[in-house]
Short mmCIF file of C-alpha atoms in Angstrom, two decimals:
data_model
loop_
_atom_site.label_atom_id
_atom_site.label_comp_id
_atom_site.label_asym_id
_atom_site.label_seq_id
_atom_site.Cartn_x
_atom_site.Cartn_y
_atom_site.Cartn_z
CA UNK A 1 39.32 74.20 -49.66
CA UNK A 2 37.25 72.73 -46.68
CA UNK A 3 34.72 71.73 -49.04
CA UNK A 4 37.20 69.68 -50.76
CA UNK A 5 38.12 68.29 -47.61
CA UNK A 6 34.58 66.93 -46.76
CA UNK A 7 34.01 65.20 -50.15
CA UNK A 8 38.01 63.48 -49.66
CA UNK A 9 36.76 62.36 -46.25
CA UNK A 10 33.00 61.39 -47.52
CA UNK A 11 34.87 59.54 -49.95
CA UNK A 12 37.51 57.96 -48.06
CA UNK A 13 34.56 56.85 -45.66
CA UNK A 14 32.81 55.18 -48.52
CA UNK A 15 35.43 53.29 -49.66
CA UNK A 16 36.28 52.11 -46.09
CA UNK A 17 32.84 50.95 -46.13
CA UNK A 18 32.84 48.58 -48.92
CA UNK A 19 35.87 47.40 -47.62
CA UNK A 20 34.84 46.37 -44.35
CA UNK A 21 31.55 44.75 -45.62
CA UNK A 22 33.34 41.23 -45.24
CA UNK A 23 33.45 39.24 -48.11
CA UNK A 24 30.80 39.21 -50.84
CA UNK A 25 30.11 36.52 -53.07
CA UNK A 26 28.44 37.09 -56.48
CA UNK A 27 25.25 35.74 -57.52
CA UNK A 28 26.54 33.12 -59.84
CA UNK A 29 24.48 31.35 -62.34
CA UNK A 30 26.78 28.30 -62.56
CA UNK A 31 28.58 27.20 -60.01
CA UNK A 32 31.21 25.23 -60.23
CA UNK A 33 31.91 21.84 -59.23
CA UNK A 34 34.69 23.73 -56.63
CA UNK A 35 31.91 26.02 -55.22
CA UNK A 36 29.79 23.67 -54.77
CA UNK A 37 32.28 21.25 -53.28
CA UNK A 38 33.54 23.73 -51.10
CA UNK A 39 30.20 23.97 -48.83
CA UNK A 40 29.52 19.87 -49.54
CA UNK A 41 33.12 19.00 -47.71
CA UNK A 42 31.59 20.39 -44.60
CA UNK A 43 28.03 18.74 -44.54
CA UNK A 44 27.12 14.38 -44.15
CA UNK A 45 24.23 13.22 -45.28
CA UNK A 46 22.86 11.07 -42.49
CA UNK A 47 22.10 7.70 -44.92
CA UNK A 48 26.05 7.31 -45.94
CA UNK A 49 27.60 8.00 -42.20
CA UNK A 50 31.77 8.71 -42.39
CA UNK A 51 31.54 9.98 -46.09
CA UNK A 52 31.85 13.83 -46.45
CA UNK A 53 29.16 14.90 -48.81
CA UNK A 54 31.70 15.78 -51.51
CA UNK A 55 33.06 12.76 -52.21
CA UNK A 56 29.81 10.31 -51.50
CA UNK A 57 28.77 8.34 -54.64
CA UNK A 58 25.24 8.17 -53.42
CA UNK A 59 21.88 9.95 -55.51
CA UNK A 60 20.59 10.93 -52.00
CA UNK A 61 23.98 12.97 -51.90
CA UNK A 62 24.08 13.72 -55.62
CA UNK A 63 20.52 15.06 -54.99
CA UNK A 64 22.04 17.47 -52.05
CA UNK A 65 24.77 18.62 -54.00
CA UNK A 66 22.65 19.69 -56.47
CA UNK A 67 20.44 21.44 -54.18
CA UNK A 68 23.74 23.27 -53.07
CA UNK A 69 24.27 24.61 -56.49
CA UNK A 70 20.76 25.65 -56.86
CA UNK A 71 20.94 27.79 -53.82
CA UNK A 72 24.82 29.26 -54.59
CA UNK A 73 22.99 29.98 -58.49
CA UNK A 74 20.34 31.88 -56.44
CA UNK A 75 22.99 33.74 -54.35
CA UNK A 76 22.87 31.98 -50.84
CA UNK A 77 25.90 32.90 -49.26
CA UNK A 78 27.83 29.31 -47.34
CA UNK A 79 26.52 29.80 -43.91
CA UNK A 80 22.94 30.04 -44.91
CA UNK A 81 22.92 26.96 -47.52
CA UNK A 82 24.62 25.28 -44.72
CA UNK A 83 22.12 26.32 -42.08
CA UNK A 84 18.97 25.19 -44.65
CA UNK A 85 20.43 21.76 -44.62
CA UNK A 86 20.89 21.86 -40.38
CA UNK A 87 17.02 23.08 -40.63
CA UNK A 88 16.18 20.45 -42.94
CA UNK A 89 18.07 17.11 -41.81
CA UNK A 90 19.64 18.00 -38.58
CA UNK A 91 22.83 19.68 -37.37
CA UNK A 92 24.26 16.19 -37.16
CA UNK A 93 24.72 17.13 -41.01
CA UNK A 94 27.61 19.29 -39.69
CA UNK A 95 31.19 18.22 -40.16
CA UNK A 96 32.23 20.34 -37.28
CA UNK A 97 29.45 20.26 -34.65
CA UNK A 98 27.81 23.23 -32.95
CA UNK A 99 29.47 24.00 -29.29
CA UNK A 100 25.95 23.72 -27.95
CA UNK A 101 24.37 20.80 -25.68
CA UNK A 102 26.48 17.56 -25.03
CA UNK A 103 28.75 18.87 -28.22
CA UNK A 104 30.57 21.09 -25.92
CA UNK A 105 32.09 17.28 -24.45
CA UNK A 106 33.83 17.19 -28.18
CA UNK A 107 35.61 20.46 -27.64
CA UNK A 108 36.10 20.32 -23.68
CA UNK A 109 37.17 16.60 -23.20
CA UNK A 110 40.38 16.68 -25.31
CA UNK A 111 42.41 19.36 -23.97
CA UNK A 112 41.31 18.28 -20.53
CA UNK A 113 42.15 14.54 -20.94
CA UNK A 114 45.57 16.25 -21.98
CA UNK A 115 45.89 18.84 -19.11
CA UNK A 116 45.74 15.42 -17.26
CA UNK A 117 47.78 13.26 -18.41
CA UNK A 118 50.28 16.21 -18.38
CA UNK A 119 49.67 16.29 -14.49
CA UNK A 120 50.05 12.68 -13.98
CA UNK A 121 53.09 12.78 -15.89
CA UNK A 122 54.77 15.44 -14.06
CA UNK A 123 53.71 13.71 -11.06
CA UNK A 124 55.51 10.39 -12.28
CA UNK A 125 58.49 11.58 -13.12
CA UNK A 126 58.90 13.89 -9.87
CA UNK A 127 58.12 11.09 -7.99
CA UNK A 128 61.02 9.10 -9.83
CA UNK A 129 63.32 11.42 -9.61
CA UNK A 130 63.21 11.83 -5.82
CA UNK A 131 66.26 9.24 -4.15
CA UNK A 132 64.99 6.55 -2.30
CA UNK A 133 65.35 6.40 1.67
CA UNK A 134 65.41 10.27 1.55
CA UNK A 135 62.76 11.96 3.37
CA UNK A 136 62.41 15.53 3.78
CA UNK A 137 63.85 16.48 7.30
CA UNK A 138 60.60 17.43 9.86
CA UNK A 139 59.69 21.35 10.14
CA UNK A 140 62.26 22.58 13.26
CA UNK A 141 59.54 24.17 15.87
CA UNK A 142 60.13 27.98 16.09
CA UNK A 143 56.92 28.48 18.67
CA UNK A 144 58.33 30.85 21.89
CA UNK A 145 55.29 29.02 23.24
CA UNK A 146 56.75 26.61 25.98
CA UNK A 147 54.22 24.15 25.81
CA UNK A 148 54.09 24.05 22.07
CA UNK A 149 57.77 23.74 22.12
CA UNK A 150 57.79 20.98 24.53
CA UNK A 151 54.54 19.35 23.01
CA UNK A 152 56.26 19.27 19.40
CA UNK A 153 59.72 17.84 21.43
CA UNK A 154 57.95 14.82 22.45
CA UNK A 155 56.25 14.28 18.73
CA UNK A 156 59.85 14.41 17.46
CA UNK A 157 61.12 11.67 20.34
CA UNK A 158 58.49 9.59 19.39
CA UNK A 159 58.23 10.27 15.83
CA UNK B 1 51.51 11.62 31.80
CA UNK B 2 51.46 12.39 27.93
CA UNK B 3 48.85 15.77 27.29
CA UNK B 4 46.41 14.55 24.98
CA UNK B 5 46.83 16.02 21.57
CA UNK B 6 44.27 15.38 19.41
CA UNK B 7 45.39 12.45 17.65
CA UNK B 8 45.76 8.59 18.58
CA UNK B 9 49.00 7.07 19.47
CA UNK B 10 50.56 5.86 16.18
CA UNK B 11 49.08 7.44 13.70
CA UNK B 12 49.45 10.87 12.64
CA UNK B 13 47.39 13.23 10.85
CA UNK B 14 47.24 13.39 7.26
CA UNK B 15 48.97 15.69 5.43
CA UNK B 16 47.09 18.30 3.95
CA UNK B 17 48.54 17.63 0.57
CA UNK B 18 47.81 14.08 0.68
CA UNK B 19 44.44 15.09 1.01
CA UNK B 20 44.08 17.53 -1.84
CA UNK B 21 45.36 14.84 -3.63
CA UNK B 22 43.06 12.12 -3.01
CA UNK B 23 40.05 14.43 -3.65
CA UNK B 24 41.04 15.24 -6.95
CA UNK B 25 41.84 11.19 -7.56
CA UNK B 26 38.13 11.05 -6.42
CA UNK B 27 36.92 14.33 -8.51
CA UNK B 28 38.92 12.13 -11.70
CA UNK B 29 36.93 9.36 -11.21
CA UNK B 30 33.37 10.46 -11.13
CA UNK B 31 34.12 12.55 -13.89
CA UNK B 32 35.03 9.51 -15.81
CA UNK B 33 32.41 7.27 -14.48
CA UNK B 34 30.22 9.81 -15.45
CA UNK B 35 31.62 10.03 -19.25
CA UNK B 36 31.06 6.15 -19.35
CA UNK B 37 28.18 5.93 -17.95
CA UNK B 38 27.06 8.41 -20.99
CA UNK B 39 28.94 6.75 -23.65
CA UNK B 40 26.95 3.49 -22.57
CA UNK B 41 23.33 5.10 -22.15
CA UNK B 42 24.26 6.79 -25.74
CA UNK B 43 25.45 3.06 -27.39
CA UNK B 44 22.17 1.50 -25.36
CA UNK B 45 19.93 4.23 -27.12
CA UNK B 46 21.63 3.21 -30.84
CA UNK B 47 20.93 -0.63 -29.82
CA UNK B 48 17.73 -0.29 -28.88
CA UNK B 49 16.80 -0.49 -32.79
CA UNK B 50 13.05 0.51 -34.03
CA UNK B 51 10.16 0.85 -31.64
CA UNK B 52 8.54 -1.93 -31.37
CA UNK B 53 5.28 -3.37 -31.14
CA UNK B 54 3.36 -2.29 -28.12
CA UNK B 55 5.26 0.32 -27.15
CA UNK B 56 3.43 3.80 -27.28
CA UNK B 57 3.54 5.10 -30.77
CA UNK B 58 6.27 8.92 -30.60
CA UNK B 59 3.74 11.32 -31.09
CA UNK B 60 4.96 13.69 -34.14
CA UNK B 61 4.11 16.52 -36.25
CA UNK B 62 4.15 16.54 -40.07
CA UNK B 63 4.24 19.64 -41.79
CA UNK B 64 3.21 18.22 -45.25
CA UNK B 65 4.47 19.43 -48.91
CA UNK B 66 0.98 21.30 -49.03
CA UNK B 67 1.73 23.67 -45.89
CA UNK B 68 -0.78 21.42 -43.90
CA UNK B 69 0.22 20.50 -40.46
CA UNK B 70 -0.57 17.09 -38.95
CA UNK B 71 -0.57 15.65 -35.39
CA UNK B 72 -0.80 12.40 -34.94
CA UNK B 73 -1.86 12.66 -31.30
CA UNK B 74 -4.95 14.11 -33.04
CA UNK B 75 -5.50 10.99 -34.43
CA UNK B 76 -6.27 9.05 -31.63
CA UNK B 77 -9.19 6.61 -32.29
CA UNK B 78 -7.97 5.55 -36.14
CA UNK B 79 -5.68 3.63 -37.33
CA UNK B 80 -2.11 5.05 -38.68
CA UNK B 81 -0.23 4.02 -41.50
CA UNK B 82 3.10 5.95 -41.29
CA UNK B 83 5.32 5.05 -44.29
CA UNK B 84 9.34 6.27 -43.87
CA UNK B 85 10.37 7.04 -47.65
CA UNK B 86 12.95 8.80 -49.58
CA UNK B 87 12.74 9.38 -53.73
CA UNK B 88 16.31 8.11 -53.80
CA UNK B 89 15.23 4.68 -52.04
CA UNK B 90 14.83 1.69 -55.11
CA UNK B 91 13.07 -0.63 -53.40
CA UNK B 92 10.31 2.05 -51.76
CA UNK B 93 9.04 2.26 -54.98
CA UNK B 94 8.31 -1.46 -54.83
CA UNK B 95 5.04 -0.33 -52.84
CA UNK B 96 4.68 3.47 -53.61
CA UNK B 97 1.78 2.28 -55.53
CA UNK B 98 0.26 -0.75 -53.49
CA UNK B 99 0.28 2.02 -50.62
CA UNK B 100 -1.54 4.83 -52.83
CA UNK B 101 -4.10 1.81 -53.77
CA UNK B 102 -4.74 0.34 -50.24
CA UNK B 103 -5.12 4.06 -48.91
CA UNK B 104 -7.84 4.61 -51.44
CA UNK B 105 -9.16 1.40 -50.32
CA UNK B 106 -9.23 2.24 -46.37
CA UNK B 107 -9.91 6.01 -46.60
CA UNK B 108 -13.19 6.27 -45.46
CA UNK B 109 -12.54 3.40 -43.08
CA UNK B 110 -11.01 5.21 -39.86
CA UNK B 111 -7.75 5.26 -41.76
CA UNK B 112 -5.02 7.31 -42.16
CA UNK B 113 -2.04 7.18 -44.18
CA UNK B 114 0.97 9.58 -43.86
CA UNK B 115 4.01 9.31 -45.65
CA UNK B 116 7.31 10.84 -44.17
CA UNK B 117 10.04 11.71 -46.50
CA UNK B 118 13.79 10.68 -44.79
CA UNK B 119 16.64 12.94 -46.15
CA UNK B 120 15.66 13.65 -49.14
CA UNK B 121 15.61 17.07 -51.38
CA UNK B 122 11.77 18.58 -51.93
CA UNK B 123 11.76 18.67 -55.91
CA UNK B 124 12.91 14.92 -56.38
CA UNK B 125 10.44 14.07 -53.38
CA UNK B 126 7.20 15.81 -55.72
CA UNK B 127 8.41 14.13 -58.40
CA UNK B 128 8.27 10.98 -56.90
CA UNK B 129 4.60 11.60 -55.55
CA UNK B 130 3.59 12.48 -58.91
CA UNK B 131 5.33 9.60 -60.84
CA UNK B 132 3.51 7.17 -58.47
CA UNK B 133 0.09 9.21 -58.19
CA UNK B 134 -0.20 9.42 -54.25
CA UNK B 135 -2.46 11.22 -53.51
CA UNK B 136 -2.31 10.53 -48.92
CA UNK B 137 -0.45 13.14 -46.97
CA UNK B 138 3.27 13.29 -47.27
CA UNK B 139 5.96 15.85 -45.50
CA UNK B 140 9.31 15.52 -44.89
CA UNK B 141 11.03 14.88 -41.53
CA UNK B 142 12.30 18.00 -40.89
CA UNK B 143 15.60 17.72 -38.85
CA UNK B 144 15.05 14.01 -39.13
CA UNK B 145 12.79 14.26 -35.95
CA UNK B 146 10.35 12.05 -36.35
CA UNK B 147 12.67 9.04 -38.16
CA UNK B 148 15.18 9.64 -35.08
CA UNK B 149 12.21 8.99 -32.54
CA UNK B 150 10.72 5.90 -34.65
CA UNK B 151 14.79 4.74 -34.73
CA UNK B 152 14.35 3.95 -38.28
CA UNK B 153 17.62 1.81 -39.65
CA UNK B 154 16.60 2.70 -43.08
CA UNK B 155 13.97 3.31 -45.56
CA UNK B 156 11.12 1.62 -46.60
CA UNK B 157 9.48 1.32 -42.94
CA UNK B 158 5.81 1.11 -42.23
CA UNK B 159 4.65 1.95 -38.66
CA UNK B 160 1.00 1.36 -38.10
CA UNK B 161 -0.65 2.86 -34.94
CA UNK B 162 -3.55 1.61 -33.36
CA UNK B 163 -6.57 3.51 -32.47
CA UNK B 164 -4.92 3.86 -28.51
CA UNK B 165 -1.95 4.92 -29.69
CA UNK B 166 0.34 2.06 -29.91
CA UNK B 167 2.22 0.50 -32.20
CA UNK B 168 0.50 -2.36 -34.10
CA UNK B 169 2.44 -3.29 -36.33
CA UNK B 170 6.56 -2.42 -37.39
CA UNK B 171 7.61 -3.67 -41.19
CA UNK B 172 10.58 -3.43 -42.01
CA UNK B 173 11.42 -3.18 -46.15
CA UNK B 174 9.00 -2.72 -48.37
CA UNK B 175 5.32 -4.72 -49.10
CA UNK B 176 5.86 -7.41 -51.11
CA UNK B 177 2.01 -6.73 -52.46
CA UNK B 178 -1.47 -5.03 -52.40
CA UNK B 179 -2.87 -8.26 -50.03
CA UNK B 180 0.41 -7.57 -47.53
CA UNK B 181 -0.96 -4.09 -46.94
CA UNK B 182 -4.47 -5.14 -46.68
CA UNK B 183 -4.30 -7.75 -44.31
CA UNK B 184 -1.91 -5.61 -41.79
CA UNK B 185 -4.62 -2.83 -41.71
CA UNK B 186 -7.96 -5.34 -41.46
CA UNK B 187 -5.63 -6.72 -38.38
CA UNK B 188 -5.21 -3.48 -36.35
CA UNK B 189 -9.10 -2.54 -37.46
CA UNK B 190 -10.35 -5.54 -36.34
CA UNK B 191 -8.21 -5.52 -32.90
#
């Protein structure tokens, strides 16, 4: 009975295994057009700037795409076709650029430009919302010292 | 008599607030100063088109399609022909040959001709050098390092160093013919 027991659990344990291994992809020996435009949608080839490597008309970028199929044929998995082409032309190749360097300006600058425009917003509108004429009556002095008393008296006279 | 408090007759002291405030108005504006002041040093540096003539040649290394590695601050004291082209590029192959026949011509001259491939895929590139027999070494610009320091526009360019170093001559587009080529190189020899 407990030897039963061990195989169930080796087993189970195997099988959780393969199924945490992440996501495989078989060595295919042709690609499709889908595979391969599913890696080229995230690359640009520096000659045709603004044109996602899937859809650019180019040979340069014919000649790239064709290199991606060559390399999903031999069983490169996306991230390492995709870091060949950073090693070969750049990571300005990269449709979504690399939080390293001056990149991390890309990701940083928007949500703060927003955080403060928010700010100045909520600033605005408190502001306008505040009547006119109507200031905020001065702090009464609760000092027991005498002089402070007296001292803050005066302020108020002259104030 | 009035005591003295601290602070001049008329004017009072500023609210702390008011002073938070203003330091973060001035925090707001060096940070954007600071972003424009990049964005313009970055749109200077695109301006600034190729190197030109002069100008200290960007040292580089080449890692050619035969494994051999090239400096070309270890070239100092020849003349450098550095030739930006791509197998994809039409009218490079307008003087793929012209270049394979001057470099013939010059190679025992204190000469040296490199060729550096711009975004291009190795197989096509061998082709290329095989269709058009050149012979001179050829690499490609990994990471598009060395056309990013020359601030190629496009491709065919010709670069040639002089034996100090500097830049002798920038064309832009291909040779028109064999003579073109020739006379460029006698011109930084002779210098």
């Amino acid at each position: 009975m407990r030897r039963w027991m061990v195989v169930a659990a080796g087993i189970f344990v195997g099988l959780m295994a393969i199924g945490w291994s992440g996501p495989a992809r078989a060595q295919t020996a042709n690609p499709s057009d889908d595979d391969v435009n599913r890696i080229a949608k995230q690359l640009y080839c520096p000659v045709c700037e603004n044109i996602p490597l899937d859809v650019c008309p180019t040979q340069a970028c014919e000649q790239w795409r064709e290199t991606i199929r060559m390399k999903l044929a031999e069983g490169w998995s996306d991230e390492k076709i995709k870091q060949y082409f950073v090693d070969q032309y750049g990571a300005r190749v990269l449709a979504t650029p690399p939080a390293a360097g001056f990149n991390w300006l890309v990701y940083i600058l928007p949500p703060v430009a927003i955080l403060a425009g928010a700010f100045i917003l909520f600033r605005a509108f408190r502001a306008w919302g505040r009547p006119r004429g109507v200031e905020e009556a001065p702090p009464v002095a609760t000092s027991d010292d005498p002089y402070v008393a007296q001292l803050e008296e005066e302020l108020r006279r002259r104030a | 008599m009035a005591e003295q408090t601290g602070v001049p007759v008329g004017l009072t002291e500023e609210q702390p607030e008011a002073r938070r405030i203003r330091w973060g108005f001035v925090v707001v504006w060096i940070g954007v100063l600071g972003l424009l002041g990049l964005v313009a040093f970055k749109l200077l540096q695109v301006q600034q088109g190729p190197v030109g003539v002069g100008t200290k040649a960007p040292v580089f290394s080449l890692t050619t399609f035969d494994g051999a590695r090239i400096e070309l601050a270890d070239l100092q004291g020849q003349v450098v022909l550095v030739n930006f082209w791509a197998s994809w590029c039409k009218t490079c192959e307008q003087e793929a040959r012209e270049l394979e026949q001057a470099y013939q011509e010059f190679k025992d001259q204190k000469v040296t001709f490199l060729g550096v491939d711009y975004v291009d895929t190795e197989k096509e590139a061998l082709a290329y050098l095989d269709r058009f027999g050149i012979t001179y070494p050829n690499g490609p610009d990994l990471g598009t390092r060395i056309s990013q320091a020359y601030r190629i526009r496009g491709v065919p360019e010709t670069y040639i160093v002089g034996p100090e170093g500097e830049i002798a001559i920038v064309k832009i587009g291909p040779y028109g013919s064999l003579e073109e080529i020739e006379s460029d190189v006698v011109s930084v020899l002779g210098d």
